[in-house]
CSV table of C-alpha atoms in Angstrom, one decimal:
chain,number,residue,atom,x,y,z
A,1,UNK,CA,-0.1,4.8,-3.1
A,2,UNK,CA,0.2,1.7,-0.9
A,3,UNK,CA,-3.1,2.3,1.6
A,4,UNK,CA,-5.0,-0.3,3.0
A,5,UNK,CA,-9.1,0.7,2.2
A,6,UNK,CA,-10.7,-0.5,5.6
A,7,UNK,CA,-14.2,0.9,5.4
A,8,UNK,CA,-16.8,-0.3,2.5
A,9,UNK,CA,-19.6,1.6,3.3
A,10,UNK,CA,-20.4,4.6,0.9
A,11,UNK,CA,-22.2,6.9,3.1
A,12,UNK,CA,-18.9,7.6,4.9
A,13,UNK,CA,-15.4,8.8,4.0
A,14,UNK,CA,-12.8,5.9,2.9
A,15,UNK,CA,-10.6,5.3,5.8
A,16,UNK,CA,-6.8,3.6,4.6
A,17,UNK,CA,-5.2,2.2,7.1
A,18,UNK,CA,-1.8,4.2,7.9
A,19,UNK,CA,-0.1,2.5,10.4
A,20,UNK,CA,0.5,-0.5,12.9
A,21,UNK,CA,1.9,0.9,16.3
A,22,UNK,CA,4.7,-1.7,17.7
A,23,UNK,CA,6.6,-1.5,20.6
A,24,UNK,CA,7.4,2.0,23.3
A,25,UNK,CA,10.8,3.5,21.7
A,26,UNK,CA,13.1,5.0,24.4
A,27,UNK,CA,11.2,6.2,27.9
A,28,UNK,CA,9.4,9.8,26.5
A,29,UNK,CA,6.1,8.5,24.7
A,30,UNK,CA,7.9,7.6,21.7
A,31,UNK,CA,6.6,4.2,19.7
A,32,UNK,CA,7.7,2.0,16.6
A,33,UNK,CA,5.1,2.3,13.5
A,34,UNK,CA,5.0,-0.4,10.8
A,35,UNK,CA,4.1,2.0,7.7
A,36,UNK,CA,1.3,0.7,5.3
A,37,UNK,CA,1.5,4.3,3.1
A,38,UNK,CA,3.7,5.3,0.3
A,39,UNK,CA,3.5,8.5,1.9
A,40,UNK,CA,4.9,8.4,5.6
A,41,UNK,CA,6.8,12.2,5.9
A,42,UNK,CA,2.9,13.4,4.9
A,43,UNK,CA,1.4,10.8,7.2
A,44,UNK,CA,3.5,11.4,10.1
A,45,UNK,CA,4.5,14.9,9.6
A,46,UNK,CA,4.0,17.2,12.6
A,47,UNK,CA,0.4,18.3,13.2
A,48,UNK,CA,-1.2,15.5,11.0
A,49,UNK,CA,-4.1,13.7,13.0
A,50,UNK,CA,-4.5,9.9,12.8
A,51,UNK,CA,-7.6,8.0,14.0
A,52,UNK,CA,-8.3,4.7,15.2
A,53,UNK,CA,-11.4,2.5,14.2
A,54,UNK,CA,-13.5,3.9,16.7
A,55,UNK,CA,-12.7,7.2,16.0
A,56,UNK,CA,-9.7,8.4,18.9
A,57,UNK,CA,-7.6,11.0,17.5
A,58,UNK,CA,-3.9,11.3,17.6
A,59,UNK,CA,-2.1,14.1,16.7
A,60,UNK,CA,1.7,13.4,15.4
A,61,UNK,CA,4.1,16.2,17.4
A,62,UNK,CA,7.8,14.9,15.7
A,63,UNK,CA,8.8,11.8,13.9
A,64,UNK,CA,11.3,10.3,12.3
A,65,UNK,CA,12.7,7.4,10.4
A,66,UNK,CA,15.2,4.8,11.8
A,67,UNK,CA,16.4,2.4,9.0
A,68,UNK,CA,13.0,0.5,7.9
A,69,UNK,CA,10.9,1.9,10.6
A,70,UNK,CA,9.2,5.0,11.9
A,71,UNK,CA,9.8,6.5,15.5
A,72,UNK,CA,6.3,8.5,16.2
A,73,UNK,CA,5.7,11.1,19.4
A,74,UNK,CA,2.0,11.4,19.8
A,75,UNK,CA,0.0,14.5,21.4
A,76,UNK,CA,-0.6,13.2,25.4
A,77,UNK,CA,1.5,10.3,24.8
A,78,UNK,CA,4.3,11.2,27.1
A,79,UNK,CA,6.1,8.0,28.7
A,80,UNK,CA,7.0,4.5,28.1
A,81,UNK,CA,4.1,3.2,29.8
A,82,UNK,CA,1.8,5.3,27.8
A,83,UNK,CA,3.8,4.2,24.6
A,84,UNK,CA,3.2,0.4,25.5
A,85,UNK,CA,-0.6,0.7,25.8
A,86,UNK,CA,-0.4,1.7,22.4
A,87,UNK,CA,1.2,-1.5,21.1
A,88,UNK,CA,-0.9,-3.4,18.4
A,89,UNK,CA,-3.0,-0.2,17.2
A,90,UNK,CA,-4.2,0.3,13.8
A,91,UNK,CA,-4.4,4.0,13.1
A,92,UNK,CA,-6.3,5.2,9.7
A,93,UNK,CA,-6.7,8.6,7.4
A,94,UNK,CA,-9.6,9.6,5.2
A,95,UNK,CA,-8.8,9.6,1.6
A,96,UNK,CA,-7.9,12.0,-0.7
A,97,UNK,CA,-11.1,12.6,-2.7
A,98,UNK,CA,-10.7,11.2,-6.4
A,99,UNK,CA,-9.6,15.1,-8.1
A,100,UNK,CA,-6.6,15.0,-6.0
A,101,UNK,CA,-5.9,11.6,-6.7
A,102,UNK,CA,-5.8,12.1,-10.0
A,103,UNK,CA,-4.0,15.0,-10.5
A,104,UNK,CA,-1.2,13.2,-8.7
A,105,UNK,CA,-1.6,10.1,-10.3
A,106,UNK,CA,-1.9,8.1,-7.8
A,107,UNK,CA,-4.3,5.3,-6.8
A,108,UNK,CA,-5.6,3.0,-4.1
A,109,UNK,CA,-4.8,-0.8,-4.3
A,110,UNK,CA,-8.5,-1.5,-5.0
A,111,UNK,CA,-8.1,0.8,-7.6
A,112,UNK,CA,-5.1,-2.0,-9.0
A,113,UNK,CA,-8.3,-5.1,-8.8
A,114,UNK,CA,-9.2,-6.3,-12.3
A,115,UNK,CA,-6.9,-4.3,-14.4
A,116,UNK,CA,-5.4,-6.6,-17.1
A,117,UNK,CA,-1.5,-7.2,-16.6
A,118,UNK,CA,0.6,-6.7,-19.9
A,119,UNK,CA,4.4,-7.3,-20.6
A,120,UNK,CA,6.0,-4.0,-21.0
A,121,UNK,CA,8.2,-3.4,-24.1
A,122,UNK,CA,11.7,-4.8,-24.2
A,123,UNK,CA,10.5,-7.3,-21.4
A,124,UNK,CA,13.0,-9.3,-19.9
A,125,UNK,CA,10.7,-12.6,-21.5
A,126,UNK,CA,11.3,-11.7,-25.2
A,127,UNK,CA,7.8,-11.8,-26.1
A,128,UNK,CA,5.4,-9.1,-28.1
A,129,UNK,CA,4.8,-5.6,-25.9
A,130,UNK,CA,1.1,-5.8,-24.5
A,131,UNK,CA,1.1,-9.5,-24.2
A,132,UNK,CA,-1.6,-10.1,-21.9
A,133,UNK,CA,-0.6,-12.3,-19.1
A,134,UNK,CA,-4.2,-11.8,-16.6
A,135,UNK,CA,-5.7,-10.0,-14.8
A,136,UNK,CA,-5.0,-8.4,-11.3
A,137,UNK,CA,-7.0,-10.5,-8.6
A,138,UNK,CA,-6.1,-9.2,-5.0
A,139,UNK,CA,-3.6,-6.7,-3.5
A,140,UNK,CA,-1.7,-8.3,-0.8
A,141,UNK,CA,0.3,-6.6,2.4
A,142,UNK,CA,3.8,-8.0,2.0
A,143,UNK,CA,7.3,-7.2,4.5
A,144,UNK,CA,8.2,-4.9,2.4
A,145,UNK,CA,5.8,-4.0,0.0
A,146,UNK,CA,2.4,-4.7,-1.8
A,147,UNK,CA,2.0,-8.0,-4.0
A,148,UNK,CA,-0.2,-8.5,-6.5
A,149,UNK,CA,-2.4,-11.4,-7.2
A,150,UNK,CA,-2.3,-12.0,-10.7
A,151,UNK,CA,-4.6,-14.8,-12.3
A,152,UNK,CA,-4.8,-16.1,-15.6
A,153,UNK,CA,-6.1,-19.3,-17.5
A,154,UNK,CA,-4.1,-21.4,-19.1
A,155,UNK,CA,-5.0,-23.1,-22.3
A,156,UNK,CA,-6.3,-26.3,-20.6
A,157,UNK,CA,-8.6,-23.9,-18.2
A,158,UNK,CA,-6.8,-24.1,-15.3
A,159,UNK,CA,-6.7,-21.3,-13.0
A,160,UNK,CA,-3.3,-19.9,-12.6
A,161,UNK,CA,-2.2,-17.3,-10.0
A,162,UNK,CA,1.4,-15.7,-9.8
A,163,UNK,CA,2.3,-12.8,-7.0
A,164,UNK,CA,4.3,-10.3,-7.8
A,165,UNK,CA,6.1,-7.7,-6.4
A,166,UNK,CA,4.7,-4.1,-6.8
A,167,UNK,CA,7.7,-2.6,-7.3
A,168,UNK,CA,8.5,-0.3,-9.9
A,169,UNK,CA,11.5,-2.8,-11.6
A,170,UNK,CA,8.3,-5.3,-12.2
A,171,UNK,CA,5.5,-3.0,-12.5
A,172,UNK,CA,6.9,0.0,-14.3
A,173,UNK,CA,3.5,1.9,-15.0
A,174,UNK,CA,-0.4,1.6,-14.1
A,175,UNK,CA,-3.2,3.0,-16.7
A,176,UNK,CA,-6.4,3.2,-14.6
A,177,UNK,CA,-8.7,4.2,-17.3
A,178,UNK,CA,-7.3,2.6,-19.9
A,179,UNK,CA,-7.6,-0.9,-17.5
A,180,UNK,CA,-4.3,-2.2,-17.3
A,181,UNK,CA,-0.9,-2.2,-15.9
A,182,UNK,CA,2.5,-3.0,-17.4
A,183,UNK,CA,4.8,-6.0,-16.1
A,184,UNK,CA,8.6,-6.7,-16.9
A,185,UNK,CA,8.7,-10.2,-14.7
A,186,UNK,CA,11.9,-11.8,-14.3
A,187,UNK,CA,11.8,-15.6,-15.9
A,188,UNK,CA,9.6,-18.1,-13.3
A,189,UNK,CA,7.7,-15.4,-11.8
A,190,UNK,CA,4.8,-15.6,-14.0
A,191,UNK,CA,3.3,-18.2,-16.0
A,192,UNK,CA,4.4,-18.8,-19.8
A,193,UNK,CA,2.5,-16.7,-22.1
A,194,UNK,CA,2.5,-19.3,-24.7
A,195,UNK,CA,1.2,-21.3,-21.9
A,196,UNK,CA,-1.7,-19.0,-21.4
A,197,UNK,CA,-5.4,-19.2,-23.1
């Protein structure tokens, strides 16, 4: 589940951030979304309700998806001008309380932060299943999808960090409580294991 967390304080719910609104689409209320979910047809289905920061509500009436996009119509939102005052708006979602999450397995990427990162079996590098190759420093927001930040230590203790793609080609499964996920890099994506402390 590809969710930006955006609120650290335990006394409230965890708000993920959903979206980035972009530009007015057509001249009814319509706008451009950037996606940060895995989940947009729940996200942006009709009658969900989508907050900013501050706590404004917007209530999704139709979408739809247009290529690599999303094309929202908001509750009240109903011309281009309104669309365009939109532009730039980060709109969040409570999480899914931790039952649900795991009965879907699925996860956060802070869930992803300090699991160790092991070659799958029959990796493409020819070396050992459940080589370690480090440990899962950051989550990043890339074009298309996440990366991870993966550092390790190589023999003469220097930090090394690789970012990979969390795609499922690269990163076939995640084991939350066992503490680790499984890699199949292509060659020159991560360090050499041999190289590795």
């Amino acid at each position: 589940m590809n969710e930006h967390n955006s609120n650290d304080d335990p006394q409230q719910r965890e708000l993920l951030r959903v979206c980035r609104i972009g530009r007015a689409q057509g001249l009814k209320g319509e706008v451009n979304v950037m996606a940060f979910t895995d989940e947009p047809e729940r996200r942006f289905a009709p009658g969900s309700v989508l907050s900013t920061a501050d706590g404004r509500e917007f209530t999704v009436i139709r979408s739809r998806s247009f290529k690599l996009r999303w094309i929202v119509l908001f509750k009240g939102v109903e011309d281009r001008n309104a669309a365009e005052a939109l532009n730039g708006l980060e709109l969040f979602c409570e999480a899914d309380d931790a039952e649900t999450m795991a009965d879907e397995d699925a996860w956060y990427p802070s869930d992803l932060i300090g699991l160790q990162a092991r070659l799958v079996d029959g990796n493409a590098l020819g070396f050992p299943e459940g080589t370690s190759v480090g440990t899962v420093s950051d989550v990043l927001e890339g074009a298309a999808q996440s990366i991870l930040e993966i550092t390790s230590q190589s023999a003469d203790g220097d930090v090394l960090t690789s970012l990979v793609p969390f795609v499922d080609e690269i990163v076939p499964e995640v084991f939350l409580e066992e503490g680790y996920l499984t890699l199949d890099p292509p060659g020159g994506l991560i360090p050499d294991p041999q190289a590795l402390e």
